[in-house]
mmCIF file of C-alpha atoms in Angstrom:
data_model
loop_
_atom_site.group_PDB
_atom_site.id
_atom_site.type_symbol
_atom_site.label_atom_id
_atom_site.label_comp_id
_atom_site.label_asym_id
_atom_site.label_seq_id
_atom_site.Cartn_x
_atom_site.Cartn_y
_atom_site.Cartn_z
ATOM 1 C CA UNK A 1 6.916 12.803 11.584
ATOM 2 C CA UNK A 2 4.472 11.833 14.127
ATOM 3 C CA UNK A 3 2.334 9.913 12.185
ATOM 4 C CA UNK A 4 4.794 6.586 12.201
ATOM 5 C CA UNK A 5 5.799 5.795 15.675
ATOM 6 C CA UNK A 6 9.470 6.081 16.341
ATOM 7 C CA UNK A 7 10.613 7.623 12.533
ATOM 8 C CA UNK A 8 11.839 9.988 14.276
ATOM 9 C CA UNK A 9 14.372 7.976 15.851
ATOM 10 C CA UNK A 10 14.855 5.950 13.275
ATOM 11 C CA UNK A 11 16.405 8.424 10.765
ATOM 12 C CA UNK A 12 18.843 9.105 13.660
ATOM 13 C CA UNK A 13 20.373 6.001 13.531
ATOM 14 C CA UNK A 14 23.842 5.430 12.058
ATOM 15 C CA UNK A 15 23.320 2.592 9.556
ATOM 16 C CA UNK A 16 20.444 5.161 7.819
ATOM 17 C CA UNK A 17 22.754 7.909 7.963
ATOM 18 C CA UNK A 18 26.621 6.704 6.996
ATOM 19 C CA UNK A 19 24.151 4.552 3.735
ATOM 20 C CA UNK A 20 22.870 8.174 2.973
ATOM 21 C CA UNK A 21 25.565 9.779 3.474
ATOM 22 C CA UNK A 22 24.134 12.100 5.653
ATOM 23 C CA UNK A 23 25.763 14.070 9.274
ATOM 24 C CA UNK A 24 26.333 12.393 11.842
ATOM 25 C CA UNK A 25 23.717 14.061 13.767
ATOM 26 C CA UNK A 26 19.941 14.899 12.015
ATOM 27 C CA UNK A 27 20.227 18.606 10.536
ATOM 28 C CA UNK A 28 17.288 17.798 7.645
ATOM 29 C CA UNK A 29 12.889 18.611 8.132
ATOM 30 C CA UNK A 30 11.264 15.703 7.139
ATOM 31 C CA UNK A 31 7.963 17.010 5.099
ATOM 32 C CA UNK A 32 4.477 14.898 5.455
ATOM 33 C CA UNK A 33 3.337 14.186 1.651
ATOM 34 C CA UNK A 34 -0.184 13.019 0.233
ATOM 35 C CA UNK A 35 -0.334 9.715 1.932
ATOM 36 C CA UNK A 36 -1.093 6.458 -0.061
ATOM 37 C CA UNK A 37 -3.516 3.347 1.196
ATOM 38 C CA UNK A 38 -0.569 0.947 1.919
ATOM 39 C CA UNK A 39 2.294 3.747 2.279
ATOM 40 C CA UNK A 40 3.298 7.454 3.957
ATOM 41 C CA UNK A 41 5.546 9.420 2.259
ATOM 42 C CA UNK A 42 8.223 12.391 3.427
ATOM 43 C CA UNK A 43 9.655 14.537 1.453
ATOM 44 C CA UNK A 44 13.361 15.939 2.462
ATOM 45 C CA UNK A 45 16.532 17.562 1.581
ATOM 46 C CA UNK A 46 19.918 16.307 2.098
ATOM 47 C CA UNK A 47 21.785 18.169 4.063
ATOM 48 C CA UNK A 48 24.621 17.540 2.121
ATOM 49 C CA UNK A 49 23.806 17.375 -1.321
ATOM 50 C CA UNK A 50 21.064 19.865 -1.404
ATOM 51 C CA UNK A 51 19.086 17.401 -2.956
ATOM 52 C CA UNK A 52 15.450 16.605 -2.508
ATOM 53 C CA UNK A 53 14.269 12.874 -1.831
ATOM 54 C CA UNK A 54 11.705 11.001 -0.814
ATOM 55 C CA UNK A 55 11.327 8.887 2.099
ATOM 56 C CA UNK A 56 8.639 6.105 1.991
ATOM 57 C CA UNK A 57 7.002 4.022 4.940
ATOM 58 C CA UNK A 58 5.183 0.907 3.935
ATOM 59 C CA UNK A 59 2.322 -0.027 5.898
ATOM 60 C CA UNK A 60 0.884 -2.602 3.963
ATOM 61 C CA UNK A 61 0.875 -4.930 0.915
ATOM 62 C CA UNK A 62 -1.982 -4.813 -1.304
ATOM 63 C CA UNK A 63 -0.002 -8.390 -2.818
ATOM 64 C CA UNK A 64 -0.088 -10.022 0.609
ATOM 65 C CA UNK A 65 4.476 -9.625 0.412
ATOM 66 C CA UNK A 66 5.823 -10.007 3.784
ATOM 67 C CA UNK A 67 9.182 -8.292 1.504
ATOM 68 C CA UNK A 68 6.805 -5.644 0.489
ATOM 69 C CA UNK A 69 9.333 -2.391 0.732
ATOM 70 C CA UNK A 70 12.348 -4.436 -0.926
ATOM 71 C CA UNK A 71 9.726 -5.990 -3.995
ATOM 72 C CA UNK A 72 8.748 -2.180 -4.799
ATOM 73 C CA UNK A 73 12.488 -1.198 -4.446
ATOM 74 C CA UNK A 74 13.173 -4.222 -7.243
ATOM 75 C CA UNK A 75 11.250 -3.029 -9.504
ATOM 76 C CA UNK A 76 12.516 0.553 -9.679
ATOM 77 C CA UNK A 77 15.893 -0.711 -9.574
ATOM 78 C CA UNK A 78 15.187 -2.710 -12.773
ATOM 79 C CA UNK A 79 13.392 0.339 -14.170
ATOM 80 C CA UNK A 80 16.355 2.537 -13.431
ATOM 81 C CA UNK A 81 17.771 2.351 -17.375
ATOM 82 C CA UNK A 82 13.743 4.122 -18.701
ATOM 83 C CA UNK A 83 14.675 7.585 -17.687
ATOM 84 C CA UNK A 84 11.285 7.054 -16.549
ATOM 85 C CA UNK A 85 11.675 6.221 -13.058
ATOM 86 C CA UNK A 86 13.104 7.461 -9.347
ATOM 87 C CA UNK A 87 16.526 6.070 -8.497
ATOM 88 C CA UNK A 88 16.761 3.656 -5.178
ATOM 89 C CA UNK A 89 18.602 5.182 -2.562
ATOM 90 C CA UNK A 90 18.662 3.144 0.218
ATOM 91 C CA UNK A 91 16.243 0.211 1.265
ATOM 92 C CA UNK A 92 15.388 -1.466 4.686
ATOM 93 C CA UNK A 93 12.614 -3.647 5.498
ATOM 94 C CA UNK A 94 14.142 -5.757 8.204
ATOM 95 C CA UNK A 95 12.014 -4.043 10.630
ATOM 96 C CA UNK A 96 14.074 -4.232 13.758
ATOM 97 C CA UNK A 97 14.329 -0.554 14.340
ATOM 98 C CA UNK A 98 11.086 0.166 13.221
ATOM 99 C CA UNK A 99 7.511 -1.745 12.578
ATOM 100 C CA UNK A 100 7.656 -0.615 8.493
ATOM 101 C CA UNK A 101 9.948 -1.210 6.127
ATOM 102 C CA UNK A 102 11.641 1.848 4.654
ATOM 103 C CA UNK A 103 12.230 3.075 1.010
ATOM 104 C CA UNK A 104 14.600 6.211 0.021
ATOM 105 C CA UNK A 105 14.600 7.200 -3.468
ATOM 106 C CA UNK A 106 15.508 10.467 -5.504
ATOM 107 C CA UNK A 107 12.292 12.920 -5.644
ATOM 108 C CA UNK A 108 11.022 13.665 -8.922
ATOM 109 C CA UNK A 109 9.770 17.148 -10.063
ATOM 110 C CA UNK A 110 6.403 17.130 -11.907
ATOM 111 C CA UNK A 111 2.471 17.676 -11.402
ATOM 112 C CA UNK A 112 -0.308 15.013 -11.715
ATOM 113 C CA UNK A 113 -1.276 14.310 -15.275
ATOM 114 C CA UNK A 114 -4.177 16.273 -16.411
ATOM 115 C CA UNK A 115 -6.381 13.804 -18.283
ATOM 116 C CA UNK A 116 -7.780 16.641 -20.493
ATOM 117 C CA UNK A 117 -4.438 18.353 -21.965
ATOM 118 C CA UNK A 118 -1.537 15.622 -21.023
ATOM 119 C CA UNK A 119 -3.305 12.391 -21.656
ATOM 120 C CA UNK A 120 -1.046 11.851 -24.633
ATOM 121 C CA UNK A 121 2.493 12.329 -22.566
ATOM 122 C CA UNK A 122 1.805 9.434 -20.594
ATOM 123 C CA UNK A 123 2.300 7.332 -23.777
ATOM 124 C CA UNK A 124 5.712 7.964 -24.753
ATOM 125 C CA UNK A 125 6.520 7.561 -20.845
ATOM 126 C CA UNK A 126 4.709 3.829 -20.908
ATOM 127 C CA UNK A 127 6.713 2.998 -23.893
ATOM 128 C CA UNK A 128 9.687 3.626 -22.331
ATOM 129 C CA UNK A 129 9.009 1.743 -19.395
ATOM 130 C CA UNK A 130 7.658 -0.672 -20.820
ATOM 131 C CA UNK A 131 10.680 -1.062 -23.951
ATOM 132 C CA UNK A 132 13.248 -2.150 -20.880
ATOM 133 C CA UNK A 133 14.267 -5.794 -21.263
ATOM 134 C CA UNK A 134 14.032 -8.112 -18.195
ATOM 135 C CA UNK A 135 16.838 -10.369 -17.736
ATOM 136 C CA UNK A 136 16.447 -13.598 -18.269
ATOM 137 C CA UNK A 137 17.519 -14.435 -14.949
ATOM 138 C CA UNK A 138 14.671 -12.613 -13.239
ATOM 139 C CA UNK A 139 12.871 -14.674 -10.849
ATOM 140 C CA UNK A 140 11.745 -11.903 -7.990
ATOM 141 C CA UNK A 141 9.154 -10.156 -10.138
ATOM 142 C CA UNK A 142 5.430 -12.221 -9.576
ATOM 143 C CA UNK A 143 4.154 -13.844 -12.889
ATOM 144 C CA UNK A 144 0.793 -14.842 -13.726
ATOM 145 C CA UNK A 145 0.488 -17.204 -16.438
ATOM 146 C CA UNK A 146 -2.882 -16.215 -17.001
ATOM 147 C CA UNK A 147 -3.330 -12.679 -15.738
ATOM 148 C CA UNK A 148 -7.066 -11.985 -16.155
ATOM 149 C CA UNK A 149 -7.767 -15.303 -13.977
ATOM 150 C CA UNK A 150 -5.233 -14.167 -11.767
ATOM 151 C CA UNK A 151 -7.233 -10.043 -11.593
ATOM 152 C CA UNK A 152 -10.931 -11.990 -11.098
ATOM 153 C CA UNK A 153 -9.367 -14.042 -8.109
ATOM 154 C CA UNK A 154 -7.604 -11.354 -6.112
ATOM 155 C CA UNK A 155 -11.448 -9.596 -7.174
ATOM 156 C CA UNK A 156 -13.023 -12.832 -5.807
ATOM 157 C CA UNK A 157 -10.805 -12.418 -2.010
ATOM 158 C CA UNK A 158 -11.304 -8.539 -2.307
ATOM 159 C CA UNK A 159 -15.173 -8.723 -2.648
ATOM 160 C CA UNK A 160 -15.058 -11.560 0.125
ATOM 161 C CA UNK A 161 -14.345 -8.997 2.587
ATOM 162 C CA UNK A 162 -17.427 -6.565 1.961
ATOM 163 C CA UNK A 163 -19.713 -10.104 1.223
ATOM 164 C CA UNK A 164 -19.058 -11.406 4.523
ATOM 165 C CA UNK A 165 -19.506 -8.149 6.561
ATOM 166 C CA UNK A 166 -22.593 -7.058 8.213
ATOM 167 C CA UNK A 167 -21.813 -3.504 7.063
ATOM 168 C CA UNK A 168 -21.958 -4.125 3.643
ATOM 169 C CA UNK A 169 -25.547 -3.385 1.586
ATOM 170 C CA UNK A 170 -27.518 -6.618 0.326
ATOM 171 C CA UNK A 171 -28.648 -4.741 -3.173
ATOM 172 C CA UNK A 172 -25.081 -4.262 -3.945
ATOM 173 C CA UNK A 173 -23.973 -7.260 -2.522
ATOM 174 C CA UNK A 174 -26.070 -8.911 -5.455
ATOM 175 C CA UNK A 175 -24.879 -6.521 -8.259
ATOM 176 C CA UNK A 176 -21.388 -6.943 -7.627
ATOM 177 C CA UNK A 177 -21.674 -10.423 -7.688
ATOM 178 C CA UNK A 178 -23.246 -10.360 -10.917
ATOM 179 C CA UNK A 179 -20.548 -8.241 -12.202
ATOM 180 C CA UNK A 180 -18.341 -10.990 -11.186
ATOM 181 C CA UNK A 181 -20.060 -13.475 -12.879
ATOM 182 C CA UNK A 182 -20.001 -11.825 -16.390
ATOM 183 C CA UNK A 183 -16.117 -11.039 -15.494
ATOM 184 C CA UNK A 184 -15.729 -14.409 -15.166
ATOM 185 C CA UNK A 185 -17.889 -15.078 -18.507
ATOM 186 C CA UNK A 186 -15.324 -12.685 -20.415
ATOM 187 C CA UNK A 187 -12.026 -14.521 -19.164
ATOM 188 C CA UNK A 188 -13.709 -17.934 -20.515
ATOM 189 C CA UNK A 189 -14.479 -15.935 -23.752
ATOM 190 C CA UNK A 190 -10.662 -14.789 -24.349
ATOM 191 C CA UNK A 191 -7.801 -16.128 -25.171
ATOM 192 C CA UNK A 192 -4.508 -14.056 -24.367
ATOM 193 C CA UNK A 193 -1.922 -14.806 -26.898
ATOM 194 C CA UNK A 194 1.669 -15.017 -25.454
ATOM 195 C CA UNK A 195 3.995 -12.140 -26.663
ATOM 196 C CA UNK A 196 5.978 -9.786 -25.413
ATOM 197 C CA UNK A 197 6.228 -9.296 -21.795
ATOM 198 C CA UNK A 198 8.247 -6.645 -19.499
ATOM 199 C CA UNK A 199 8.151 -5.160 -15.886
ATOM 200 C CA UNK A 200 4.459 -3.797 -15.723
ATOM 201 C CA UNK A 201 3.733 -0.727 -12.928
ATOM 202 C CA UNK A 202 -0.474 -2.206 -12.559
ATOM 203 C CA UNK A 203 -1.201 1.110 -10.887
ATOM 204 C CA UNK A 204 -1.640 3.826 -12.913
ATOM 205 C CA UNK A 205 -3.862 6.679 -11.728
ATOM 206 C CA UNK A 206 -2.981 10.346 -13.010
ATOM 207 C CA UNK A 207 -1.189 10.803 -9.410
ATOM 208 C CA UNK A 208 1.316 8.218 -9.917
ATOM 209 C CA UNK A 209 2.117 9.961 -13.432
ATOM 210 C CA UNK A 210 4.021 13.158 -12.776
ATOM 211 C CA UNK A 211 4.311 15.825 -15.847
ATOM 212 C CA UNK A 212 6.921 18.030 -16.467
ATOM 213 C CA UNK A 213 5.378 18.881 -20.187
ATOM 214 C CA UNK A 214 5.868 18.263 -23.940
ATOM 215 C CA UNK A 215 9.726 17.775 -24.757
ATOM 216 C CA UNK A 216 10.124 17.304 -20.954
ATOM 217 C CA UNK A 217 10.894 14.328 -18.477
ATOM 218 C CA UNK A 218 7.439 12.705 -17.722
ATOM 219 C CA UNK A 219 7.749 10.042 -15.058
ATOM 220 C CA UNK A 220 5.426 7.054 -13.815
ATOM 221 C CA UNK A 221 5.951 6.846 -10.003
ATOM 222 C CA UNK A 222 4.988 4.413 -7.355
ATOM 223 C CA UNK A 223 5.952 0.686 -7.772
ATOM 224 C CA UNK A 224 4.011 -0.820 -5.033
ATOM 225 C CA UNK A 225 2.237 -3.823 -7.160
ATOM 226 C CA UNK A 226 4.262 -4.322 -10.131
ATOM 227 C CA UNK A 227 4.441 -7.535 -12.077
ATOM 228 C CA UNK A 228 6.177 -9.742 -15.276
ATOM 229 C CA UNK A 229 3.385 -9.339 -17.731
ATOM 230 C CA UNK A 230 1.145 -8.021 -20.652
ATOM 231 C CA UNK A 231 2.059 -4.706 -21.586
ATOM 232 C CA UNK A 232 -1.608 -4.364 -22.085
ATOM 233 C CA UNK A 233 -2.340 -4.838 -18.842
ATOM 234 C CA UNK A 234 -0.930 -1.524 -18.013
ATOM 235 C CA UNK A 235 -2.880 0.131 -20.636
ATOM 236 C CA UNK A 236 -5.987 -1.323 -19.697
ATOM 237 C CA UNK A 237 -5.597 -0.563 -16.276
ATOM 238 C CA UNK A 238 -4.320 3.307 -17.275
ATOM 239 C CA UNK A 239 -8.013 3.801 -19.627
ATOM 240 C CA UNK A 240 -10.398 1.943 -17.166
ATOM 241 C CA UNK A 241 -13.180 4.264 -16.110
ATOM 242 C CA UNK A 242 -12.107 2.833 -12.945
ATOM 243 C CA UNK A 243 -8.711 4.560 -12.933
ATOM 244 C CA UNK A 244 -9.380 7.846 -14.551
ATOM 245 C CA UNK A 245 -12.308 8.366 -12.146
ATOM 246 C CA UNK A 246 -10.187 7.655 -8.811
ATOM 247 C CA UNK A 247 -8.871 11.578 -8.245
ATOM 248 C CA UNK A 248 -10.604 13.292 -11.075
ATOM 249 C CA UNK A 249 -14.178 12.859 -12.517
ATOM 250 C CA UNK A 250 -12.745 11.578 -15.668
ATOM 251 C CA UNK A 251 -13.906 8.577 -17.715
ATOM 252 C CA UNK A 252 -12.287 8.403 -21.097
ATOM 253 C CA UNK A 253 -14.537 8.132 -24.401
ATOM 254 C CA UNK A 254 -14.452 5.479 -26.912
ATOM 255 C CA UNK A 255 -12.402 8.092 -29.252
ATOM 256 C CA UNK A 256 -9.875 9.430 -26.948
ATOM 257 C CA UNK A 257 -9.260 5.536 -25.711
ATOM 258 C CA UNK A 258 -8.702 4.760 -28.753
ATOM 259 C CA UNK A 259 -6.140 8.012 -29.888
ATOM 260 C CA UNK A 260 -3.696 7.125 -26.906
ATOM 261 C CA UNK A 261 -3.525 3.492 -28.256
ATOM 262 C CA UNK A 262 -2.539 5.044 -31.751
ATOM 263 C CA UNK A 263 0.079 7.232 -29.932
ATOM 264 C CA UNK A 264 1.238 4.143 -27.648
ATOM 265 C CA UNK A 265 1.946 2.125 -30.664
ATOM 266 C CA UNK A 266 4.206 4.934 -32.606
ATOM 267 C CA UNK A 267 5.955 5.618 -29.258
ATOM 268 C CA UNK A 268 7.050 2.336 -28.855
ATOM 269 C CA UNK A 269 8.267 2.060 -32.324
ATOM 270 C CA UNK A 270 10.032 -1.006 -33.453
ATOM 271 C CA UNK A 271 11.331 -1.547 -29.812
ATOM 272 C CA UNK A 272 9.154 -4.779 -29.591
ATOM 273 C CA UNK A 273 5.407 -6.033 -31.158
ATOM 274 C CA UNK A 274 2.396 -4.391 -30.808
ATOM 275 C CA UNK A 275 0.379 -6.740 -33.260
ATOM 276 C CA UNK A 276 -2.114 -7.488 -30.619
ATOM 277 C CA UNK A 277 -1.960 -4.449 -28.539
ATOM 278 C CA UNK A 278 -5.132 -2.895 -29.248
ATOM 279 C CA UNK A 279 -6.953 -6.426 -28.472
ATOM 280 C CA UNK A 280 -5.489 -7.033 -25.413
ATOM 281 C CA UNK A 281 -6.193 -3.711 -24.167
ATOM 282 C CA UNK A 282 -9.914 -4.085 -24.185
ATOM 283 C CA UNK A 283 -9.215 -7.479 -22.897
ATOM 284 C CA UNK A 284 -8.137 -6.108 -19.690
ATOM 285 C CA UNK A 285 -10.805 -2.865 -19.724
ATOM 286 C CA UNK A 286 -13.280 -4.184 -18.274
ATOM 287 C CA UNK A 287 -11.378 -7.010 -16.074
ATOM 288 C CA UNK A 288 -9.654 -3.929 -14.158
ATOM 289 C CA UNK A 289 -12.780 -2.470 -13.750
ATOM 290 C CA UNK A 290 -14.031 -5.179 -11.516
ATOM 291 C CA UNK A 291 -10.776 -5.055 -9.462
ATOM 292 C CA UNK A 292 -11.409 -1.309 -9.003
ATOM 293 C CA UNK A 293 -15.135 -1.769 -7.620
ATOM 294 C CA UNK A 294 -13.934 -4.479 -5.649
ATOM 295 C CA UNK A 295 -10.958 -3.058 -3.651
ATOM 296 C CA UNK A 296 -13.021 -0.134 -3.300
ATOM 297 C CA UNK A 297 -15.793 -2.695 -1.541
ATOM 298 C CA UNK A 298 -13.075 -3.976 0.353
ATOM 299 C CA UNK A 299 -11.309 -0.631 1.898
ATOM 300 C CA UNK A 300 -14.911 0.829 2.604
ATOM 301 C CA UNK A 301 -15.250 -1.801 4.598
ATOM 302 C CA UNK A 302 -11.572 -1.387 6.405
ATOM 303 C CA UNK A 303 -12.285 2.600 5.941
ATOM 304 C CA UNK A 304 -14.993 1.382 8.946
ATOM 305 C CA UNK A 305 -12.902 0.229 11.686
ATOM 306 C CA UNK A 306 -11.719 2.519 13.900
ATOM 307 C CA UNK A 307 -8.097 2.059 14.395
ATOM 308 C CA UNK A 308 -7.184 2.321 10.967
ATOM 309 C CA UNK A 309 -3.362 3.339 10.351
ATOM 310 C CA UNK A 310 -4.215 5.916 7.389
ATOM 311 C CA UNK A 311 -7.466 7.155 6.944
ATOM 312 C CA UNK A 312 -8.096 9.311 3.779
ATOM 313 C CA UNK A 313 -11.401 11.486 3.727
ATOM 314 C CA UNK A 314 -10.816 12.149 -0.004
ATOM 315 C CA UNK A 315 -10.496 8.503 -0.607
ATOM 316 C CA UNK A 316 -13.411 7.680 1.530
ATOM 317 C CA UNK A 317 -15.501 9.502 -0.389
ATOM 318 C CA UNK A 318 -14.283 8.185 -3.638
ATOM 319 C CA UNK A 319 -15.445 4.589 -1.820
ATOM 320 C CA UNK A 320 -18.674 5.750 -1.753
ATOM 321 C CA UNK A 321 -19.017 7.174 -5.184
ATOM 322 C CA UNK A 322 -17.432 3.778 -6.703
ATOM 323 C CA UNK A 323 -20.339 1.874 -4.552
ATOM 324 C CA UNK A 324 -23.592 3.882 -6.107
ATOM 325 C CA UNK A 325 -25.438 1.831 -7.754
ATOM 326 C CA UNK A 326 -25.353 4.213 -10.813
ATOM 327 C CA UNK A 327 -21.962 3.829 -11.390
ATOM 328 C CA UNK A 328 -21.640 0.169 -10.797
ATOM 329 C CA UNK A 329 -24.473 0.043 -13.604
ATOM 330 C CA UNK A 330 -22.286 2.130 -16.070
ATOM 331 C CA UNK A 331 -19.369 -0.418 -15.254
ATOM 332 C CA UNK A 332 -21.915 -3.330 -16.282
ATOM 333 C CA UNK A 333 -21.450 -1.824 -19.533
ATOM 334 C CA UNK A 334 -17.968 -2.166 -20.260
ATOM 335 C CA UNK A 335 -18.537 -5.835 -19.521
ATOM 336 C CA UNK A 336 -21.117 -6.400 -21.851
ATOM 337 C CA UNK A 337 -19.921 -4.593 -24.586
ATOM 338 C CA UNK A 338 -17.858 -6.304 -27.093
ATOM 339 C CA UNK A 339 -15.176 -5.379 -28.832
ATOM 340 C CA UNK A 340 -14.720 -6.197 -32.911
#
């Protein structure tokens, strides 16, 4: 646990323990998981129960939350009734024992999706999520009224970051920029109708999606930017070459983009409309592509200084490989292509 100063500590104090319901005295091995950008995770068992959770240290908010830890832990406690989702355990982000705030939820069993043979299992397990209502009352969840402006400015303050360094390259400097530009060209282009909306996950990589196989609990992990919005969104963001590419080498064709749709649609049912799914989908393609390229232009440039809390080689690389000029040309053309 030496990779958060003073964790070790902290899961001896008493307020942690008598809330988990754990010995007085720490009996359990905390395990070091795959670390996130913004969080570390520990897997452990309870000494107790005998069952296996998860223990999550925030370092960061990619949404700028000084309540980061207990906006994630909303979200999954409001996505509790999908089946779909790890239970909350315990939650603490006052930060007065220690510098991060502190998630513990129930660990799920499950592998990352495969995009080749389990593509389809993520649908039924998005329509789940997705079919839980949102009380009326809710007013913790952030929602933008116009979601596609609100993508292309976090893009703008993300690309900011590598414009203004010294690091980044001039060529790509110019490219991205243009990419913005015709980003911003498709936003003036499209109007979102208003529909349905529900508690939307926004991140939605095959990592986060952990398979257990057909007939079996499939679950959508890791609620660390979730929003009141466009179903769509989530699909859009879940097909974006952008996505798919992150931990595999991935990019989804036309076709098989267009098959999970279908299978979206009939999972969802008559649980609420999907009219205008398909459109808004391919809305929000090529919109989520541009925040992909540009966090990645913004961590490569964090990825450079030196005292950086978590420091991924894998996702280093991956920086780099989002920043060739190649690729940035094949994401050109999912913004000029348009969609009947």
């Amino acid at each position: 646990m030496e990779r958060i100063r003073g964790l070790e500590e902290y899961v001896k104090n008493k307020e942690y323990r008598e809330a988990l319901g754990l010995p007085k005295e720490k009996t359990e091995n905390y395990e070091l998981l795959a670390q996130g950008e913004y969080n570390i995770n520990y897997a452990f068992t309870h000494s107790v129960t005998g069952k296996k959770l998860l223990l999550r240290v925030n370092c960061g908010s990619q949404m700028h939350l000084e309540h980061q830890i207990e906006y994630e832990a909303h979200a999954l406690r409001l996505m509790e009734g999908s089946g779909r989702t790890p239970k909350v355990l315990y939650v603490d982000g006052s930060k007065k024992i220690l510098e991060h705030g502190v998630l513990v939820m129930e660990y799920l069993p499950g592998h990352a999706m495969d995009y080749h043979t389990e593509l389809m299992l993520a649908a039924p397990c998005l329509a789940d999520i997705h079919s839980v209502p949102i009380p009326e009352s809710e007013e913790i969840l952030i929602h933008p009224q116009n979601p596609l402006k609100a993508i292309l400015e976090e893009c703008e303050e993300m690309f900011k970051v590598y414009l203004e360094s010294p690091l980044g390259d001039g060529e790509k400097k110019t490219y991205i920029r243009e990419l913005l530009d015709l980003g911003w060209k498709r936003e003036a282009e499209i109007q979102l109708e208003s529909g349905y909306q529900c508690c939307i996950n926004t991140e939605l990589n095959s990592t986060n999606l952990l398979i257990n196989g057909e007939g079996k609990s499939n679950y959508l992990i890791d609620w660390e930017k979730p929003l009141f919005g466009n179903p769509a969104q989530d699909l859009g963001h879940f097909l974006a070459p952008t996505t798919t590419f992150w931990k595999t080498d991935v990019i989804l064709t036309s076709e098989e983009m267009e098959k999970f749709i279908d299978a979206y649609i009939k999972a969802v049912g008559n649980r609420f409309k999907t009219d205008m799914i398909r459109e808004h989908t391919h809305a929000f393609i090529p919109i989520t592509c541009l925040r992909g390229i540009t966090w990645c232009a913004m961590a490569w440039v964090q990825y450079q200084q030196p005292d950086k809390l978590i420091f991924n080689e894998s996702t280093f690389k991956k920086l780099n490989a989002y920043l060739d000029m190649d690729f940035l040309k094949n994401i050109r053309g999912y913004l000029e292509r348009k969609y009947s």
